[in-house]
PDB file of C-alpha atoms in Angstrom:
ATOM      1  CA  MET A   1     159.670 139.401 187.751  1.00  0.00           C
ATOM      2  CA  VAL A   2     160.320 142.646 189.598  1.00  0.00           C
ATOM      3  CA  VAL A   3     161.082 145.822 187.683  1.00  0.00           C
ATOM      4  CA  ARG A   4     161.524 149.120 189.470  1.00  0.00           C
ATOM      5  CA  GLU A   5     162.414 151.888 187.062  1.00  0.00           C
ATOM      6  CA  ASN A   6     161.753 155.243 188.743  1.00  0.00           C
ATOM      7  CA  GLY A   7     159.354 156.490 186.119  1.00  0.00           C
ATOM      8  CA  LEU A   8     160.487 154.302 183.231  1.00  0.00           C
ATOM      9  CA  SER A   9     157.784 151.655 182.955  1.00  0.00           C
ATOM     10  CA  SER A  10     157.863 148.288 181.214  1.00  0.00           C
ATOM     11  CA  ARG A  11     154.209 148.232 180.223  1.00  0.00           C
ATOM     12  CA  LYS A  12     152.678 144.963 179.141  1.00  0.00           C
ATOM     13  CA  SER A  13     151.280 146.534 175.948  1.00  0.00           C
ATOM     14  CA  TYR A  14     154.675 146.386 174.303  1.00  0.00           C
ATOM     15  CA  PHE A  15     154.656 142.603 174.479  1.00  0.00           C
ATOM     16  CA  VAL A  16     152.278 142.459 171.540  1.00  0.00           C
ATOM     17  CA  GLU A  17     154.928 143.751 169.108  1.00  0.00           C
ATOM     18  CA  THR A  18     156.303 140.247 168.632  1.00  0.00           C
ATOM     19  CA  GLU A  19     154.369 137.407 170.187  1.00  0.00           C
ATOM     20  CA  MET A  20     155.810 134.590 168.090  1.00  0.00           C
ATOM     21  CA  LYS A  21     159.122 133.237 169.336  1.00  0.00           C
ATOM     22  CA  GLN A  22     161.244 131.465 166.760  1.00  0.00           C
ATOM     23  CA  MET A  23     162.672 128.891 169.115  1.00  0.00           C
ATOM     24  CA  GLY A  24     164.763 127.124 166.476  1.00  0.00           C
ATOM     25  CA  ASN A  25     166.517 130.199 165.068  1.00  0.00           C
ATOM     26  CA  ARG A  26     169.061 131.827 167.353  1.00  0.00           C
ATOM     27  CA  LEU A  27     171.581 134.628 167.338  1.00  0.00           C
ATOM     28  CA  ASN A  28     175.146 133.630 168.227  1.00  0.00           C
ATOM     29  CA  ILE A  29     176.326 136.565 170.337  1.00  0.00           C
ATOM     30  CA  ILE A  30     180.058 136.494 171.061  1.00  0.00           C
ATOM     31  CA  THR A  31     180.953 136.424 174.764  1.00  0.00           C
ATOM     32  CA  GLN A  32     184.639 135.484 174.432  1.00  0.00           C
ATOM     33  CA  HIS A  33     186.526 138.267 176.232  1.00  0.00           C
ATOM     34  CA  GLN A  34     189.221 138.797 173.582  1.00  0.00           C
ATOM     35  CA  CYS A  35     186.732 138.772 170.691  1.00  0.00           C
ATOM     36  CA  THR A  36     184.025 141.086 172.004  1.00  0.00           C
ATOM     37  CA  ASP A  37     184.255 143.512 169.066  1.00  0.00           C
ATOM     38  CA  MET A  38     184.375 140.828 166.396  1.00  0.00           C
ATOM     39  CA  LEU A  39     181.082 141.970 164.822  1.00  0.00           C
ATOM     40  CA  ARG A  40     181.118 145.687 165.622  1.00  0.00           C
ATOM     41  CA  THR A  41     183.334 148.736 165.602  1.00  0.00           C
ATOM     42  CA  PRO A  42     185.414 149.053 168.800  1.00  0.00           C
ATOM     43  CA  SER A  43     183.081 149.708 171.703  1.00  0.00           C
ATOM     44  CA  THR A  44     184.678 148.175 174.784  1.00  0.00           C
ATOM     45  CA  ARG A  45     187.426 149.190 177.146  1.00  0.00           C
ATOM     46  CA  ASN A  46     188.942 145.765 176.810  1.00  0.00           C
ATOM     47  CA  GLU A  47     191.288 145.080 173.949  1.00  0.00           C
ATOM     48  CA  SER A  48     189.735 142.849 171.319  1.00  0.00           C
ATOM     49  CA  CYS A  49     191.916 140.876 168.936  1.00  0.00           C
ATOM     50  CA  MET A  50     189.592 141.869 166.103  1.00  0.00           C
ATOM     51  CA  ALA A  51     187.083 144.567 165.256  1.00  0.00           C
ATOM     52  CA  LEU A  52     185.244 146.148 162.347  1.00  0.00           C
ATOM     53  CA  PHE A  53     186.530 149.116 160.366  1.00  0.00           C
ATOM     54  CA  ASN A  54     183.839 151.252 158.732  1.00  0.00           C
ATOM     55  CA  PRO A  55     185.528 154.385 157.352  1.00  0.00           C
ATOM     56  CA  ARG A  56     182.759 155.415 154.927  1.00  0.00           C
ATOM     57  CA  ASN A  57     185.400 157.355 153.061  1.00  0.00           C
ATOM     58  CA  ASP A  58     186.458 156.868 149.445  1.00  0.00           C
ATOM     59  CA  ARG A  59     190.007 157.757 150.402  1.00  0.00           C
ATOM     60  CA  TYR A  60     190.365 154.230 151.810  1.00  0.00           C
ATOM     61  CA  ILE A  61     190.742 151.526 149.165  1.00  0.00           C
ATOM     62  CA  LEU A  62     191.324 147.804 149.689  1.00  0.00           C
ATOM     63  CA  ARG A  63     193.392 146.312 146.884  1.00  0.00           C
ATOM     64  CA  ASP A  64     194.869 142.801 146.824  1.00  0.00           C
ATOM     65  CA  GLY A  65     194.418 142.429 150.569  1.00  0.00           C
ATOM     66  CA  THR A  66     196.154 145.720 151.365  1.00  0.00           C
ATOM     67  CA  LEU A  67     194.445 148.899 152.574  1.00  0.00           C
ATOM     68  CA  TYR A  68     195.504 152.210 151.057  1.00  0.00           C
ATOM     69  CA  LEU A  69     194.757 155.751 152.196  1.00  0.00           C
ATOM     70  CA  ASP A  70     195.163 158.350 149.444  1.00  0.00           C
ATOM     71  CA  GLY A  71     197.327 155.832 147.607  1.00  0.00           C
ATOM     72  CA  ARG A  72     199.635 155.201 150.588  1.00  0.00           C
ATOM     73  CA  ARG A  73     199.819 151.654 151.921  1.00  0.00           C
ATOM     74  CA  ILE A  74     198.686 151.292 155.548  1.00  0.00           C
ATOM     75  CA  LYS A  75     200.845 148.842 157.451  1.00  0.00           C
ATOM     76  CA  LEU A  76     199.212 146.249 159.684  1.00  0.00           C
ATOM     77  CA  SER A  77     200.875 147.884 162.690  1.00  0.00           C
ATOM     78  CA  GLU A  78     199.165 151.182 161.804  1.00  0.00           C
ATOM     79  CA  LEU A  79     195.679 149.743 161.446  1.00  0.00           C
ATOM     80  CA  VAL A  80     194.891 149.880 165.155  1.00  0.00           C
ATOM     81  CA  ASP A  81     195.206 153.690 165.106  1.00  0.00           C
ATOM     82  CA  HIS A  82     192.747 153.997 162.232  1.00  0.00           C
ATOM     83  CA  VAL A  83     190.321 151.468 163.729  1.00  0.00           C
ATOM     84  CA  SER A  84     190.309 153.133 167.159  1.00  0.00           C
ATOM     85  CA  ASP A  85     189.783 156.650 165.765  1.00  0.00           C
ATOM     86  CA  GLU A  86     186.068 157.389 166.286  1.00  0.00           C
ATOM     87  CA  THR A  87     186.182 160.271 163.820  1.00  0.00           C
ATOM     88  CA  ILE A  88     187.142 157.791 161.076  1.00  0.00           C
ATOM     89  CA  ASN A  89     185.591 154.490 162.107  1.00  0.00           C
ATOM     90  CA  GLN A  90     181.798 154.904 161.999  1.00  0.00           C
ATOM     91  CA  PRO A  91     179.395 152.623 163.922  1.00  0.00           C
ATOM     92  CA  LEU A  92     177.338 150.220 161.838  1.00  0.00           C
ATOM     93  CA  GLU A  93     173.784 151.266 161.090  1.00  0.00           C
ATOM     94  CA  ASP A  94     172.529 147.758 161.858  1.00  0.00           C
ATOM     95  CA  TYR A  95     175.007 145.850 163.998  1.00  0.00           C
ATOM     96  CA  LEU A  96     172.463 143.158 164.881  1.00  0.00           C
ATOM     97  CA  LEU A  97     171.866 142.305 161.229  1.00  0.00           C
ATOM     98  CA  LEU A  98     175.523 141.335 160.887  1.00  0.00           C
ATOM     99  CA  VAL A  99     175.162 139.199 164.026  1.00  0.00           C
ATOM    100  CA  GLY A 100     172.181 137.592 162.320  1.00  0.00           C
ATOM    101  CA  ILE A 101     174.107 136.830 159.119  1.00  0.00           C
ATOM    102  CA  PHE A 102     177.034 135.439 161.108  1.00  0.00           C
ATOM    103  CA  SER A 103     174.590 133.247 163.047  1.00  0.00           C
ATOM    104  CA  PHE A 104     172.888 132.029 159.863  1.00  0.00           C
ATOM    105  CA  LEU A 105     176.215 131.077 158.253  1.00  0.00           C
ATOM    106  CA  HIS A 106     177.474 129.479 161.460  1.00  0.00           C
ATOM    107  CA  ASN A 107     174.322 127.478 162.143  1.00  0.00           C
ATOM    108  CA  CYS A 108     173.068 126.689 158.637  1.00  0.00           C
ATOM    109  CA  ARG A 109     176.298 126.530 156.636  1.00  0.00           C
ATOM    110  CA  ASP A 110     179.882 125.473 157.404  1.00  0.00           C
ATOM    111  CA  LEU A 111     181.447 128.845 158.180  1.00  0.00           C
ATOM    112  CA  ARG A 112     184.471 127.213 159.811  1.00  0.00           C
ATOM    113  CA  LYS A 113     185.507 125.651 156.498  1.00  0.00           C
ATOM    114  CA  ASP A 114     184.001 127.868 153.795  1.00  0.00           C
ATOM    115  CA  THR A 115     184.015 131.502 152.717  1.00  0.00           C
ATOM    116  CA  PHE A 116     181.455 131.371 149.892  1.00  0.00           C
ATOM    117  CA  PHE A 117     177.807 130.435 150.396  1.00  0.00           C
ATOM    118  CA  VAL A 118     174.758 129.911 148.191  1.00  0.00           C
ATOM    119  CA  THR A 119     171.360 130.705 149.665  1.00  0.00           C
ATOM    120  CA  SER A 120     168.283 132.791 148.866  1.00  0.00           C
ATOM    121  CA  LEU A 121     166.555 135.877 150.226  1.00  0.00           C
ATOM    122  CA  ASN A 122     163.680 133.628 151.290  1.00  0.00           C
ATOM    123  CA  GLU A 123     165.938 131.353 153.335  1.00  0.00           C
ATOM    124  CA  VAL A 124     167.792 134.171 155.073  1.00  0.00           C
ATOM    125  CA  SER A 125     164.582 136.148 155.683  1.00  0.00           C
ATOM    126  CA  HIS A 126     162.959 133.064 157.208  1.00  0.00           C
ATOM    127  CA  TYR A 127     165.929 132.485 159.512  1.00  0.00           C
ATOM    128  CA  LEU A 128     165.893 136.101 160.707  1.00  0.00           C
ATOM    129  CA  GLY A 129     162.113 136.310 160.929  1.00  0.00           C
ATOM    130  CA  VAL A 130     161.956 139.420 158.739  1.00  0.00           C
ATOM    131  CA  THR A 131     159.359 140.309 156.122  1.00  0.00           C
ATOM    132  CA  GLN A 132     160.014 140.955 152.443  1.00  0.00           C
ATOM    133  CA  GLY A 133     158.412 143.250 149.902  1.00  0.00           C
ATOM    134  CA  SER A 134     158.387 147.014 149.378  1.00  0.00           C
ATOM    135  CA  LYS A 135     157.186 147.646 152.944  1.00  0.00           C
ATOM    136  CA  GLY A 136     159.256 144.874 154.486  1.00  0.00           C
ATOM    137  CA  PHE A 137     162.714 144.712 156.005  1.00  0.00           C
ATOM    138  CA  ARG A 138     164.599 145.521 152.730  1.00  0.00           C
ATOM    139  CA  LEU A 139     167.077 142.723 153.523  1.00  0.00           C
ATOM    140  CA  LEU A 140     169.021 142.817 150.254  1.00  0.00           C
ATOM    141  CA  GLU A 141     169.491 146.572 150.457  1.00  0.00           C
ATOM    142  CA  LYS A 142     170.738 146.321 154.030  1.00  0.00           C
ATOM    143  CA  LEU A 143     173.084 143.442 153.225  1.00  0.00           C
ATOM    144  CA  LYS A 144     174.640 145.469 150.414  1.00  0.00           C
ATOM    145  CA  SER A 145     175.242 148.318 152.869  1.00  0.00           C
ATOM    146  CA  PHE A 146     178.090 146.254 154.353  1.00  0.00           C
ATOM    147  CA  ALA A 147     180.129 146.994 151.235  1.00  0.00           C
ATOM    148  CA  GLY A 148     183.059 149.118 152.348  1.00  0.00           C
ATOM    149  CA  VAL A 149     183.016 147.626 155.863  1.00  0.00           C
ATOM    150  CA  TYR A 150     186.160 145.683 156.740  1.00  0.00           C
ATOM    151  CA  GLY A 151     187.008 143.188 159.438  1.00  0.00           C
ATOM    152  CA  VAL A 152     190.405 143.564 161.072  1.00  0.00           C
ATOM    153  CA  ILE A 153     192.146 140.642 162.751  1.00  0.00           C
ATOM    154  CA  PHE A 154     195.124 142.434 164.180  1.00  0.00           C
ATOM    155  CA  GLU A 155     197.506 139.474 163.883  1.00  0.00           C
ATOM    156  CA  GLU A 156     196.374 138.510 160.370  1.00  0.00           C
ATOM    157  CA  GLY A 157     195.156 141.471 158.353  1.00  0.00           C
ATOM    158  CA  LEU A 158     192.088 143.195 156.951  1.00  0.00           C
ATOM    159  CA  PHE A 159     189.282 141.571 154.964  1.00  0.00           C
ATOM    160  CA  PRO A 160     185.892 142.561 153.489  1.00  0.00           C
ATOM    161  CA  VAL A 161     183.146 141.777 156.000  1.00  0.00           C
ATOM    162  CA  LEU A 162     180.487 140.685 153.533  1.00  0.00           C
ATOM    163  CA  GLU A 163     180.204 140.579 149.753  1.00  0.00           C
ATOM    164  CA  VAL A 164     176.713 140.072 148.326  1.00  0.00           C
ATOM    165  CA  PHE A 165     175.658 138.963 144.850  1.00  0.00           C
ATOM    166  CA  GLN A 166     172.209 138.120 143.549  1.00  0.00           C
ATOM    167  CA  SER A 167     171.165 136.153 140.478  1.00  0.00           C
ATOM    168  CA  ASN A 168     167.462 135.511 139.940  1.00  0.00           C
ATOM    169  CA  ASN A 169     166.271 133.837 143.138  1.00  0.00           C
ATOM    170  CA  MET A 170     169.739 132.899 144.331  1.00  0.00           C
ATOM    171  CA  LEU A 171     171.760 134.881 146.847  1.00  0.00           C
ATOM    172  CA  PHE A 172     175.521 134.500 147.056  1.00  0.00           C
ATOM    173  CA  LEU A 173     177.345 135.556 150.216  1.00  0.00           C
ATOM    174  CA  SER A 174     181.106 135.692 150.571  1.00  0.00           C
ATOM    175  CA  SER A 175     183.075 136.498 153.735  1.00  0.00           C
ATOM    176  CA  GLU A 176     186.720 135.773 154.290  1.00  0.00           C
ATOM    177  CA  TYR A 177     186.524 137.802 157.482  1.00  0.00           C
ATOM    178  CA  LEU A 178     183.644 135.953 159.185  1.00  0.00           C
ATOM    179  CA  HIS A 179     185.320 132.634 158.324  1.00  0.00           C
ATOM    180  CA  ARG A 180     188.658 133.691 159.795  1.00  0.00           C
ATOM    181  CA  ALA A 181     187.120 135.473 162.771  1.00  0.00           C
ATOM    182  CA  LEU A 182     185.109 132.424 163.816  1.00  0.00           C
ATOM    183  CA  ASN A 183     188.201 130.241 163.757  1.00  0.00           C
ATOM    184  CA  VAL A 184     190.203 132.807 165.720  1.00  0.00           C
ATOM    185  CA  ALA A 185     187.445 132.975 168.357  1.00  0.00           C
ATOM    186  CA  ILE A 186     187.438 129.179 168.690  1.00  0.00           C
ATOM    187  CA  MET A 187     191.245 129.092 168.916  1.00  0.00           C
ATOM    188  CA  ARG A 188     191.341 131.826 171.584  1.00  0.00           C
ATOM    189  CA  ASN A 189     188.646 130.015 173.546  1.00  0.00           C
ATOM    190  CA  HIS A 190     190.748 126.859 173.600  1.00  0.00           C
ATOM    191  CA  GLU A 191     193.878 128.774 174.580  1.00  0.00           C
ATOM    192  CA  MET A 192     192.145 130.432 177.541  1.00  0.00           C
ATOM    193  CA  PHE A 193     189.670 127.798 178.708  1.00  0.00           C
ATOM    194  CA  ASP A 194     190.721 124.613 176.934  1.00  0.00           C
ATOM    195  CA  GLY A 195     187.516 124.907 174.910  1.00  0.00           C
ATOM    196  CA  LYS A 196     185.390 124.055 177.940  1.00  0.00           C
ATOM    197  CA  ARG A 197     183.562 127.392 178.180  1.00  0.00           C
ATOM    198  CA  PRO A 198     181.155 128.689 175.517  1.00  0.00           C
ATOM    199  CA  PHE A 199     182.543 131.512 173.385  1.00  0.00           C
ATOM    200  CA  TYR A 200     179.065 132.709 172.446  1.00  0.00           C
ATOM    201  CA  THR A 201     175.532 132.616 173.779  1.00  0.00           C
ATOM    202  CA  ASP A 202     172.434 131.708 171.805  1.00  0.00           C
ATOM    203  CA  LEU A 203     169.806 132.883 174.289  1.00  0.00           C
ATOM    204  CA  ALA A 204     168.518 135.532 171.856  1.00  0.00           C
ATOM    205  CA  PHE A 205     166.152 134.612 169.034  1.00  0.00           C
ATOM    206  CA  ALA A 206     167.137 135.536 165.492  1.00  0.00           C
ATOM    207  CA  ASN A 207     164.069 137.734 164.997  1.00  0.00           C
ATOM    208  CA  LEU A 208     165.544 140.255 167.440  1.00  0.00           C
ATOM    209  CA  VAL A 209     167.081 141.607 164.235  1.00  0.00           C
ATOM    210  CA  ALA A 210     163.581 142.788 163.246  1.00  0.00           C
ATOM    211  CA  ALA A 211     162.915 144.686 166.490  1.00  0.00           C
ATOM    212  CA  ARG A 212     161.779 148.208 165.714  1.00  0.00           C
ATOM    213  CA  ASN A 213     163.746 150.059 168.373  1.00  0.00           C
ATOM    214  CA  LYS A 214     167.391 149.248 167.636  1.00  0.00           C
ATOM    215  CA  VAL A 215     168.692 150.947 170.782  1.00  0.00           C
ATOM    216  CA  SER A 216     166.357 148.874 172.967  1.00  0.00           C
ATOM    217  CA  ALA A 217     167.455 145.724 171.143  1.00  0.00           C
ATOM    218  CA  GLN A 218     171.128 146.482 171.705  1.00  0.00           C
ATOM    219  CA  ILE A 219     170.576 147.271 175.388  1.00  0.00           C
ATOM    220  CA  ALA A 220     168.776 143.933 175.687  1.00  0.00           C
ATOM    221  CA  VAL A 221     171.760 142.174 174.086  1.00  0.00           C
ATOM    222  CA  GLU A 222     174.184 143.869 176.500  1.00  0.00           C
ATOM    223  CA  LEU A 223     172.124 142.826 179.540  1.00  0.00           C
ATOM    224  CA  LEU A 224     171.752 139.282 178.248  1.00  0.00           C
ATOM    225  CA  THR A 225     175.488 139.059 177.582  1.00  0.00           C
ATOM    226  CA  LEU A 226     176.272 140.462 181.037  1.00  0.00           C
ATOM    227  CA  ILE A 227     174.201 137.734 182.697  1.00  0.00           C
ATOM    228  CA  VAL A 228     175.880 134.984 180.668  1.00  0.00           C
ATOM    229  CA  LYS A 229     179.419 136.292 181.243  1.00  0.00           C
ATOM    230  CA  THR A 230     179.071 136.839 184.990  1.00  0.00           C
ATOM    231  CA  GLY A 231     177.798 133.314 185.572  1.00  0.00           C
ATOM    232  CA  LYS A 232     177.206 132.775 189.281  1.00  0.00           C
ATOM    233  CA  ALA A 233     177.897 136.359 190.329  1.00  0.00           C
ATOM    234  CA  PRO A 234     175.404 137.311 193.060  1.00  0.00           C
ATOM    235  CA  GLU A 235     174.214 140.550 191.455  1.00  0.00           C
ATOM    236  CA  PRO A 236     175.452 141.563 188.006  1.00  0.00           C
ATOM    237  CA  HIS A 237     175.020 145.263 187.346  1.00  0.00           C
ATOM    238  CA  VAL A 238     175.820 147.808 184.684  1.00  0.00           C
ATOM    239  CA  ALA A 239     175.745 151.595 184.555  1.00  0.00           C
ATOM    240  CA  VAL A 240     173.999 153.489 181.772  1.00  0.00           C
ATOM    241  CA  THR A 241     177.310 155.173 180.947  1.00  0.00           C
ATOM    242  CA  THR A 242     178.867 151.748 180.284  1.00  0.00           C
ATOM    243  CA  LEU A 243     175.984 150.836 177.989  1.00  0.00           C
ATOM    244  CA  ALA A 244     176.502 154.130 176.162  1.00  0.00           C
ATOM    245  CA  GLU A 245     180.163 153.268 175.557  1.00  0.00           C
ATOM    246  CA  ARG A 246     179.026 150.112 173.762  1.00  0.00           C
ATOM    247  CA  ILE A 247     175.953 151.497 171.978  1.00  0.00           C
ATOM    248  CA  PRO A 248     176.781 154.607 169.916  1.00  0.00           C
ATOM    249  CA  LYS A 249     173.150 155.668 169.419  1.00  0.00           C
ATOM    250  CA  LEU A 250     172.558 155.569 173.178  1.00  0.00           C
ATOM    251  CA  HIS A 251     175.679 157.701 173.563  1.00  0.00           C
ATOM    252  CA  ASP A 252     174.131 160.227 171.162  1.00  0.00           C
ATOM    253  CA  ILE A 253     170.915 160.253 173.199  1.00  0.00           C
ATOM    254  CA  LEU A 254     172.822 160.959 176.412  1.00  0.00           C
ATOM    255  CA  TYR A 255     175.406 163.428 175.151  1.00  0.00           C
ATOM    256  CA  GLY A 256     174.207 164.564 171.703  1.00  0.00           C
ATOM    257  CA  ASN A 257     173.266 168.031 170.500  1.00  0.00           C
ATOM    258  CA  ALA A 258     169.569 167.328 169.923  1.00  0.00           C
ATOM    259  CA  PRO A 259     167.097 169.286 172.099  1.00  0.00           C
ATOM    260  CA  GLU A 260     166.776 167.846 175.592  1.00  0.00           C
ATOM    261  CA  VAL A 261     163.049 167.191 175.128  1.00  0.00           C
ATOM    262  CA  ALA A 262     163.775 164.990 172.102  1.00  0.00           C
ATOM    263  CA  ARG A 263     166.607 163.162 173.871  1.00  0.00           C
ATOM    264  CA  LYS A 264     164.402 162.472 176.891  1.00  0.00           C
ATOM    265  CA  ARG A 265     161.739 160.981 174.641  1.00  0.00           C
ATOM    266  CA  GLN A 266     164.294 158.761 172.897  1.00  0.00           C
ATOM    267  CA  PHE A 267     165.808 157.719 176.235  1.00  0.00           C
ATOM    268  CA  TYR A 268     162.405 156.770 177.635  1.00  0.00           C
ATOM    269  CA  ARG A 269     161.501 154.736 174.553  1.00  0.00           C
ATOM    270  CA  ALA A 270     164.844 152.931 174.561  1.00  0.00           C
ATOM    271  CA  PHE A 271     164.671 151.705 178.163  1.00  0.00           C
ATOM    272  CA  ASP A 272     160.907 151.235 178.256  1.00  0.00           C
ATOM    273  CA  LYS A 273     161.114 148.389 175.735  1.00  0.00           C
ATOM    274  CA  VAL A 274     164.150 146.531 177.049  1.00  0.00           C
ATOM    275  CA  ILE A 275     162.374 144.101 179.386  1.00  0.00           C
ATOM    276  CA  PRO A 276     159.581 143.362 176.884  1.00  0.00           C
ATOM    277  CA  TYR A 277     162.227 142.709 174.230  1.00  0.00           C
ATOM    278  CA  LEU A 278     164.057 140.292 176.520  1.00  0.00           C
ATOM    279  CA  ARG A 279     160.791 138.431 177.054  1.00  0.00           C
ATOM    280  CA  SER A 280     159.718 138.428 173.411  1.00  0.00           C
ATOM    281  CA  TYR A 281     163.042 137.931 171.690  1.00  0.00           C
ATOM    282  CA  SER A 282     164.968 135.627 174.042  1.00  0.00           C
ATOM    283  CA  SER A 283     164.614 132.629 176.339  1.00  0.00           C
ATOM    284  CA  LEU A 284     166.298 134.505 179.191  1.00  0.00           C
ATOM    285  CA  PHE A 285     163.320 134.388 181.558  1.00  0.00           C
ATOM    286  CA  GLU A 286     162.783 130.687 180.845  1.00  0.00           C
ATOM    287  CA  ASP A 287     166.468 129.804 181.314  1.00  0.00           C
ATOM    288  CA  TYR A 288     167.207 131.775 184.514  1.00  0.00           C
ATOM    289  CA  ALA A 289     165.164 131.121 187.644  1.00  0.00           C
ATOM    290  CA  ASP A 290     163.682 134.010 189.642  1.00  0.00           C
ATOM    291  CA  LEU A 291     165.127 136.587 187.267  1.00  0.00           C
ATOM    292  CA  GLU A 292     164.679 140.179 188.431  1.00  0.00           C
ATOM    293  CA  PHE A 293     165.813 143.493 187.006  1.00  0.00           C
ATOM    294  CA  THR A 294     165.960 146.235 189.616  1.00  0.00           C
ATOM    295  CA  SER A 295     166.544 149.436 187.732  1.00  0.00           C
ATOM    296  CA  GLY A 296     167.465 152.849 189.074  1.00  0.00           C
ATOM    297  CA  VAL A 297     167.497 154.315 185.584  1.00  0.00           C
ATOM    298  CA  GLN A 298     166.743 158.021 185.721  1.00  0.00           C
ATOM    299  CA  MET A 299     166.145 160.277 182.749  1.00  0.00           C
ATOM    300  CA  LEU A 300     169.413 161.130 180.936  1.00  0.00           C
ATOM    301  CA  ARG A 301     171.504 160.249 184.010  1.00  0.00           C
ATOM    302  CA  PRO A 302     174.607 158.259 182.889  1.00  0.00           C
ATOM    303  CA  THR A 303     175.454 157.076 186.409  1.00  0.00           C
ATOM    304  CA  SER A 304     172.129 155.236 186.774  1.00  0.00           C
ATOM    305  CA  VAL A 305     172.625 151.512 187.401  1.00  0.00           C
ATOM    306  CA  ILE A 306     170.650 148.424 186.358  1.00  0.00           C
ATOM    307  CA  ARG A 307     170.992 145.510 188.804  1.00  0.00           C
ATOM    308  CA  ILE A 308     170.112 141.917 188.021  1.00  0.00           C
ATOM    309  CA  ARG A 309     169.280 139.001 190.314  1.00  0.00           C
ATOM    310  CA  TYR A 310     168.548 135.341 189.657  1.00  0.00           C
ATOM    311  CA  SER A 311     168.805 132.117 191.625  1.00  0.00           C
ATOM    312  CA  GLY A 312     170.338 129.901 188.948  1.00  0.00           C
ATOM    313  CA  TYR A 313     170.461 128.688 185.365  1.00  0.00           C
ATOM    314  CA  ILE A 314     167.741 126.152 184.591  1.00  0.00           C
ATOM    315  CA  GLY A 315     167.840 126.084 180.782  1.00  0.00           C
ATOM    316  CA  ASN A 316     168.968 123.258 178.544  1.00  0.00           C
ATOM    317  CA  GLU A 317     172.621 123.011 177.609  1.00  0.00           C
ATOM    318  CA  ARG A 318     173.042 124.300 174.075  1.00  0.00           C
ATOM    319  CA  SER A 319     175.927 125.043 171.739  1.00  0.00           C
ATOM    320  CA  GLY A 320     178.677 127.561 172.368  1.00  0.00           C
ATOM    321  CA  VAL A 321     181.579 125.122 172.717  1.00  0.00           C
ATOM    322  CA  GLU A 322     183.387 123.846 169.627  1.00  0.00           C
ATOM    323  CA  LYS A 323     186.492 121.786 169.025  1.00  0.00           C
ATOM    324  CA  ALA A 324     189.601 123.621 167.866  1.00  0.00           C
TER     325      ALA A 324
END
């Protein structure tokens, strides 16, 4: 591997943070063009047929499948304005956790057919590779934080993203949205590619959810997704400003009001861990031959570009294609 980062190192010491790779447990990261924002608030220039709505405002109330603002019914045609308004629609605190739950339900349950699932904190924690206990990941608390987050399928309506109930050792998860969204993604994939191209990638391991630096983890996901989506392109590349459009916390680091010294420290930490995270939390370097990241990332410079080279895909064929 070659990494040139103009002062931003990728020191080997960071590899010790997670040495164990959970090869059997994967994240299903959506790559279908029209469904990019399926598991996050709008963050792409491309129009997505669905996205999350996280108003964090008691003025919005969902009742009988209809969203109300101050008691006034919001029509489906109006939803796009509310969803696209960044002053209303707040980014998720832990976007990757929702990807992890979606992946668990997709891989370990029948999300295509069902909306209600019985599991346990132990089972979900094991899948995600997170610890429990007072000093652990606080999985139940974080799952309950999705209350008040809605999924919008612009041609169908608005639905709660995740409802969580616990009884003794049992955990009950309910999601009309994830069920519908998965089926829409599969349908769109068949409409565009006759179902012959994967609509998601599973190169990332599920324990990426537990990575300490969430910005680094999300940058890693964006780079991984870029490689998968560009296929045989000779040199995929992405600018830091594009990453910032898709990762709200990176946007805050670049353009926020915090002192420059603090933002530089956060910026360094975010990019310094990206390559180690890709090695520790994905099979990217095993699946792509001669993979190189040539980075011109400079401190707090949005126009900096990360370039990627590889000679071919050598990994095993895995899931990502499903019948309509």
